[in-house]
mmCIF file of C-alpha atoms in Angstrom:
data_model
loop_
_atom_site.group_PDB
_atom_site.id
_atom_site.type_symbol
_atom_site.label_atom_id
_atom_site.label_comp_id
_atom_site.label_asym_id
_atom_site.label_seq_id
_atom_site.Cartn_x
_atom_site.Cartn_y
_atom_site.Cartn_z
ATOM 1 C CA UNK J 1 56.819 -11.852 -36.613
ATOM 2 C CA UNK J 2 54.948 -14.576 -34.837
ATOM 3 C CA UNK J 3 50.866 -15.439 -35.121
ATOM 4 C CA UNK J 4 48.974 -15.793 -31.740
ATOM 5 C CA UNK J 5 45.615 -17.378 -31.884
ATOM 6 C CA UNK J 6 43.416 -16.511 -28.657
ATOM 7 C CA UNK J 7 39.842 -17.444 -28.200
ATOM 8 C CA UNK J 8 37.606 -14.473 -26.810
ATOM 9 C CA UNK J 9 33.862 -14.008 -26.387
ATOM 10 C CA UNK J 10 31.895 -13.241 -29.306
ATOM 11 C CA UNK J 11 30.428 -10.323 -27.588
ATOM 12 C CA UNK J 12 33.920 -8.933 -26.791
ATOM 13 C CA UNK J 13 35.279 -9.655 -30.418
ATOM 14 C CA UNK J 14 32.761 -7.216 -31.493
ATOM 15 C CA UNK J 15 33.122 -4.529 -29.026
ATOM 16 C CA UNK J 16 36.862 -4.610 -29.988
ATOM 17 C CA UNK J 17 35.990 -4.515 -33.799
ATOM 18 C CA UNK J 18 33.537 -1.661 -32.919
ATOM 19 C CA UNK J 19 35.894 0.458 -30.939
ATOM 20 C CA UNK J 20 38.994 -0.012 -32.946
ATOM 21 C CA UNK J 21 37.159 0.211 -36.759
ATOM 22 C CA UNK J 22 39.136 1.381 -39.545
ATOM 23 C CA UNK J 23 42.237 0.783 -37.538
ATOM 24 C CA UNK J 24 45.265 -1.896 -37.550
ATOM 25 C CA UNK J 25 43.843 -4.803 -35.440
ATOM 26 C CA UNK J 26 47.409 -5.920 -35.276
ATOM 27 C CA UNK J 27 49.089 -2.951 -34.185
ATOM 28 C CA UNK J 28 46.110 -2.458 -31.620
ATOM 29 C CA UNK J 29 46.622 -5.811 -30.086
ATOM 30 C CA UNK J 30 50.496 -5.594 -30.224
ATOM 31 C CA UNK J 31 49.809 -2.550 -28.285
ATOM 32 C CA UNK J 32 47.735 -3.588 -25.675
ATOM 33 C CA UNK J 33 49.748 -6.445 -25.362
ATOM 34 C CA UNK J 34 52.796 -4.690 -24.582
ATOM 35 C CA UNK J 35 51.054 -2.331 -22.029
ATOM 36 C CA UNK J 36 49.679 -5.545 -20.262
ATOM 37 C CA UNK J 37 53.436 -6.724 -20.249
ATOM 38 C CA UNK J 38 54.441 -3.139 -18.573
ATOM 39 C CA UNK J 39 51.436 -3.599 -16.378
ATOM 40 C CA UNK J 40 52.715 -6.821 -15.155
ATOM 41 C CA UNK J 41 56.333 -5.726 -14.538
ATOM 42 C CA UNK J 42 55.269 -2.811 -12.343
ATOM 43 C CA UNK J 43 52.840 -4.955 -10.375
ATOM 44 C CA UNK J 44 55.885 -7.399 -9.943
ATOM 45 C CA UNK J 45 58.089 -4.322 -8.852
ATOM 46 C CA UNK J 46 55.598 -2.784 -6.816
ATOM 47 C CA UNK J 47 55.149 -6.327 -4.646
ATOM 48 C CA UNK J 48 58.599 -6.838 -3.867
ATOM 49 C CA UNK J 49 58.789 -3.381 -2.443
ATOM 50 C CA UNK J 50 56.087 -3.566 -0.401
ATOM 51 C CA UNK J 51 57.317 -7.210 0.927
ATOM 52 C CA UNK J 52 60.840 -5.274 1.594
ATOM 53 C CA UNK J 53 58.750 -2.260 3.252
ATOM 54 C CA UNK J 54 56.910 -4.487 5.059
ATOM 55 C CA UNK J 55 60.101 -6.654 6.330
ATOM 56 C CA UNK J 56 62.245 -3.770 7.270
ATOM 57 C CA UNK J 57 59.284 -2.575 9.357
ATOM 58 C CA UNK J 58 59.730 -5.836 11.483
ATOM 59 C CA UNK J 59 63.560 -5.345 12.023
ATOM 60 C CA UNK J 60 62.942 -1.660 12.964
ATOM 61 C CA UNK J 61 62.287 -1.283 16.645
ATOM 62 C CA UNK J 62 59.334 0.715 18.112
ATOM 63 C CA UNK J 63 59.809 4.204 18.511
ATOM 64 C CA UNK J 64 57.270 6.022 21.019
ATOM 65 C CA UNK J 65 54.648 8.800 20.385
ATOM 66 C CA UNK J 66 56.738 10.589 22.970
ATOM 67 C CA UNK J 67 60.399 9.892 21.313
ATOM 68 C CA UNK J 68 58.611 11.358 17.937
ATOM 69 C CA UNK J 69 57.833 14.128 19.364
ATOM 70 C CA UNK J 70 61.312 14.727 21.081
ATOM 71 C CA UNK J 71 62.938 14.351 17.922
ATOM 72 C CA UNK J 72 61.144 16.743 16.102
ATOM 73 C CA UNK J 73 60.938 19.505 18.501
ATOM 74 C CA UNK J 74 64.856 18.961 18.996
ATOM 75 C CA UNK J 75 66.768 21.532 17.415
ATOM 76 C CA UNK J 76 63.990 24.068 16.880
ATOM 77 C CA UNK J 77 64.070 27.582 18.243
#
């Protein structure tokens, strides 16, 4: 198991000791940290399909109010 030293703000160092007393700071942060990690990867994910949306939408050609319309009416009694 590896150490991490981070420096945080004295005021946030004590909310954190407040909010997580009696518990395993360790297993807290090893938490959090893995969430953040998650987080991260779905952010990632989420980007790249919106760039692919977004670049699909420029290869697609324009389709008219009035060809919408036609093809959803089509078919129906």
């Amino acid at each position: 198991m590896a150490t991490v030293n981070f420096s945080v703000p004295d005021d946030v160092k004590e909310a954190f000791n407040q909010a997580f007393q009696g518990e395993n700071k360790s297993a807290v942060l090893t938490r959090l940290m893995r969430q953040a990690v998650e987080e991260r990867i779905r952010q990632t994910r989420r980007q790249r399909v919106i760039e692919e949306i977004l670049k699909l939408r420029k290869e697609t050609p324009a389709v008219s109010d009035k060809d919408i319309r036609r093809a959803r009416t089509t078919g129906r009694p």
